[in-house]
PDB file of C-alpha atoms in Angstrom:
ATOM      1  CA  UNK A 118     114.009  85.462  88.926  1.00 87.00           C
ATOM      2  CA  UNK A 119     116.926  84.971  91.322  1.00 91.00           C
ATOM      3  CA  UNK A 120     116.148  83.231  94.205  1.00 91.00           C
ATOM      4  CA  UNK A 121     118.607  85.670  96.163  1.00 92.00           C
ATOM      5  CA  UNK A 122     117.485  89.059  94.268  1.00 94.00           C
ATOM      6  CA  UNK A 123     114.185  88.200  95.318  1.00 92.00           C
ATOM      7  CA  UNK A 124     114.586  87.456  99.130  1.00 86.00           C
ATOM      8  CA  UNK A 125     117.209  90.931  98.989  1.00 91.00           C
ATOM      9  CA  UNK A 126     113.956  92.349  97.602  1.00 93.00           C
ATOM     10  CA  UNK A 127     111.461  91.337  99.849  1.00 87.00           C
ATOM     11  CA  UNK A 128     114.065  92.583 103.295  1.00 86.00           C
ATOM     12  CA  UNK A 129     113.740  95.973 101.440  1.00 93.00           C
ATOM     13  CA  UNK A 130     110.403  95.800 100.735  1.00 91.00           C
ATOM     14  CA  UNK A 131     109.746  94.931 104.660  1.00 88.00           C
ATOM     15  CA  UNK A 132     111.980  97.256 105.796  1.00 91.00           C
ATOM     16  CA  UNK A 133     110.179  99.860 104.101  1.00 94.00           C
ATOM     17  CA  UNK A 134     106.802  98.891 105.389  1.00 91.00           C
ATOM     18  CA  UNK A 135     108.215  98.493 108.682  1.00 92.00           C
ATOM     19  CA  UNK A 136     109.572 101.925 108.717  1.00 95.00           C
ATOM     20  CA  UNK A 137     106.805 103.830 107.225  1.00 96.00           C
ATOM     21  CA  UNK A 138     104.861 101.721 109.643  1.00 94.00           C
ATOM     22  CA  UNK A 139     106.491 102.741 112.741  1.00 95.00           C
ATOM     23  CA  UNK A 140     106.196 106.480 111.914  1.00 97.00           C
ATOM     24  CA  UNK A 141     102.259 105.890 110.936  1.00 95.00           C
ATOM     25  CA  UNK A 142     101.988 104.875 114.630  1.00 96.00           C
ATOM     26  CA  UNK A 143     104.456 107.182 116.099  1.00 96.00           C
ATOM     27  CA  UNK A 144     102.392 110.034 114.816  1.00 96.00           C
ATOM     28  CA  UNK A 145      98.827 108.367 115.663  1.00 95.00           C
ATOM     29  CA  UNK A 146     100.035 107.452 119.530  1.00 96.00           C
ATOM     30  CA  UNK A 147     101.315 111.530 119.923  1.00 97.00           C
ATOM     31  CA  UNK A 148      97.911 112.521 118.640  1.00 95.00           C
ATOM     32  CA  UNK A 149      96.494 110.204 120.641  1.00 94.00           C
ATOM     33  CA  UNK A 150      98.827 111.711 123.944  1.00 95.00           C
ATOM     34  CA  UNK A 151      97.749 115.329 122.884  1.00 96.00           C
ATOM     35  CA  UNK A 152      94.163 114.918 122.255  1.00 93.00           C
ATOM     36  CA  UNK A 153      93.747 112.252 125.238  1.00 92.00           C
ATOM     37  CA  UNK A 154      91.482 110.491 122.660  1.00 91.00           C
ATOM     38  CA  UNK A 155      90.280 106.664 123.180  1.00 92.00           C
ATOM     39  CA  UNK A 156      89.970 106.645 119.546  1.00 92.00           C
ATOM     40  CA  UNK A 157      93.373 107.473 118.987  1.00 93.00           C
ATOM     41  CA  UNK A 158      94.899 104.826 121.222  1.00 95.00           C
ATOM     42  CA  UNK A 159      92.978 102.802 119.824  1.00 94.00           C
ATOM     43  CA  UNK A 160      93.939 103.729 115.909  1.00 94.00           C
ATOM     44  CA  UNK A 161      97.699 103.785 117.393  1.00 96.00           C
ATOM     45  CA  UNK A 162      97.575 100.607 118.426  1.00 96.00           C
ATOM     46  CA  UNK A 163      96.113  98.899 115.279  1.00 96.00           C
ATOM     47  CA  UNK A 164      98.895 100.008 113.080  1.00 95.00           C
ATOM     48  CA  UNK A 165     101.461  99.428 115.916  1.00 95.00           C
ATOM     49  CA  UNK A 166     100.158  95.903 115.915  1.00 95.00           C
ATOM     50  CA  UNK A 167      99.663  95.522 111.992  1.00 95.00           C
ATOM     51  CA  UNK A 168     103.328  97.088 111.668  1.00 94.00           C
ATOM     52  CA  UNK A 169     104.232  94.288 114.338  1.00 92.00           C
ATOM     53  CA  UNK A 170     102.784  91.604 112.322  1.00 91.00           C
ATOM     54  CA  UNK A 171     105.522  91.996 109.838  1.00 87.00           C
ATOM     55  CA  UNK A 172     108.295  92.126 111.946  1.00 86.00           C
ATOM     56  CA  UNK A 173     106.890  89.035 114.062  1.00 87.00           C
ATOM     57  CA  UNK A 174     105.826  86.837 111.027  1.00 83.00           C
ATOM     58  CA  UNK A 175     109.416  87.505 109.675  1.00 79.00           C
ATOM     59  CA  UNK A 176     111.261  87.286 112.787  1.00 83.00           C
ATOM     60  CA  UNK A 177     110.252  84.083 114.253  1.00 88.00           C
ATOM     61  CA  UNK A 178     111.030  82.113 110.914  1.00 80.00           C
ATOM     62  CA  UNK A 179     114.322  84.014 110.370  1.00 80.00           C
ATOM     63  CA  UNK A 180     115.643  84.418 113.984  1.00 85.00           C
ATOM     64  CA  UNK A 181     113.972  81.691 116.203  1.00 87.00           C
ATOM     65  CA  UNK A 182     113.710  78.753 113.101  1.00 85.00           C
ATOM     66  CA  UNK A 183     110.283  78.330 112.962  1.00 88.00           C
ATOM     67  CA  UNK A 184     108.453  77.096 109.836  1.00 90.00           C
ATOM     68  CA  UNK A 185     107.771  79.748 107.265  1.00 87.00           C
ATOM     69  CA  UNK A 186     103.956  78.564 107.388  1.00 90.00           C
ATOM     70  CA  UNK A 187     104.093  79.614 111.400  1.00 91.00           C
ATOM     71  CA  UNK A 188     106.039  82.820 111.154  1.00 89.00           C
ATOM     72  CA  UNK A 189     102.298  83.778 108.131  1.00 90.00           C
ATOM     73  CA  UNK A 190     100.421  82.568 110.527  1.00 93.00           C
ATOM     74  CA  UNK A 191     101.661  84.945 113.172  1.00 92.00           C
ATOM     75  CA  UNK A 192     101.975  87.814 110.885  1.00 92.00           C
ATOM     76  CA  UNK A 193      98.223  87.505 109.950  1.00 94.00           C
ATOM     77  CA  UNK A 194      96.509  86.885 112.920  1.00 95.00           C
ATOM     78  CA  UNK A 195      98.536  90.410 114.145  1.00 95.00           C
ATOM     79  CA  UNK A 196      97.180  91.845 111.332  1.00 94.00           C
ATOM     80  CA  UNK A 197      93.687  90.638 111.616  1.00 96.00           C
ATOM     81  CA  UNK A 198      93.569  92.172 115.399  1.00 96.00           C
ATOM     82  CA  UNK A 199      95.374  95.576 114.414  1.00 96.00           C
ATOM     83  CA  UNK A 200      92.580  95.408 111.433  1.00 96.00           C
ATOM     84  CA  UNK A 201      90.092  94.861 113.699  1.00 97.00           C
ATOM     85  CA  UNK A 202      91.074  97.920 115.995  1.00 96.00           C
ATOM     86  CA  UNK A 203      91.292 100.730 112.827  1.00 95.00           C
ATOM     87  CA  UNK A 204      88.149  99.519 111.823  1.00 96.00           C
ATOM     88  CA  UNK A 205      86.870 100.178 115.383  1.00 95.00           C
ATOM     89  CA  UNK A 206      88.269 102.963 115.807  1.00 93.00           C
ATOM     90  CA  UNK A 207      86.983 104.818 112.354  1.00 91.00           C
ATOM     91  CA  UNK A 208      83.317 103.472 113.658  1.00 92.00           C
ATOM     92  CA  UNK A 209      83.334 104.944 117.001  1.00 89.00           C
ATOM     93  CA  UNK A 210      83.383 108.306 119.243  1.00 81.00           C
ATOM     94  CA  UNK A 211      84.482 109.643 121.907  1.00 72.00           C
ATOM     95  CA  UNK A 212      82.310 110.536 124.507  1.00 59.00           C
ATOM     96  CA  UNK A 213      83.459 113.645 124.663  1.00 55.00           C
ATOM     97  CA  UNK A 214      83.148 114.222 121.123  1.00 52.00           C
ATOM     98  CA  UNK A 215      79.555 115.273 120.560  1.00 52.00           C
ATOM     99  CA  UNK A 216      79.538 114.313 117.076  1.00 52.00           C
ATOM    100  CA  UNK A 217      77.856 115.887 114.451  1.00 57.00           C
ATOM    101  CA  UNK A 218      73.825 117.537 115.405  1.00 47.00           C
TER     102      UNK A 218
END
């Protein structure tokens, strides 16, 4: 394939993710606001970071030079933490949420 078709792909493909992204966490953090839930901030923040990732990873090769290997490295480790922080927050409760008796 193209070299060019396929880097035109992949800025769709990002910006895509990066917009669906952004509205995943727009709508998470507003929950999060209405329902004053720890949970929530905490599920807000993981996709705002994940969603990050990719612009970061991206970014810092394309705008600031650095080596394509740095600009993965970046995107994953952002990824890892906003991972980290979904899974967190689908494994825990508020404390005012008494759960299920």
């Amino acid at each position: 394939m193209d070299p060019a078709l396929v880097t035109m792909l992949v800025v769709i493909a990002s910006a895509v993710v990066l917009a669906l992204g952004g509205v995943i966490t727009h709508l998470a953090y507003r929950a999060a606001r209405r329902t004053g839930s720890r949970v929530m901030h905490r599920f807000a923040l993981g996709f705002g970071l994940v969603t990050l990732g990719l612009l970061f990873g991206g970014g810092v090769h394309q705008l600031l030079g650095w080596r394509f290997a740095d600009g993965v490295l970046l995107q994953r480790a952002l990824t890892a933490v906003g991972f980290a922080l979904l899974v967190h927050s689908l494994y825990t409760r508020d404390d005012a949420d008494p759960g299920p008796n």
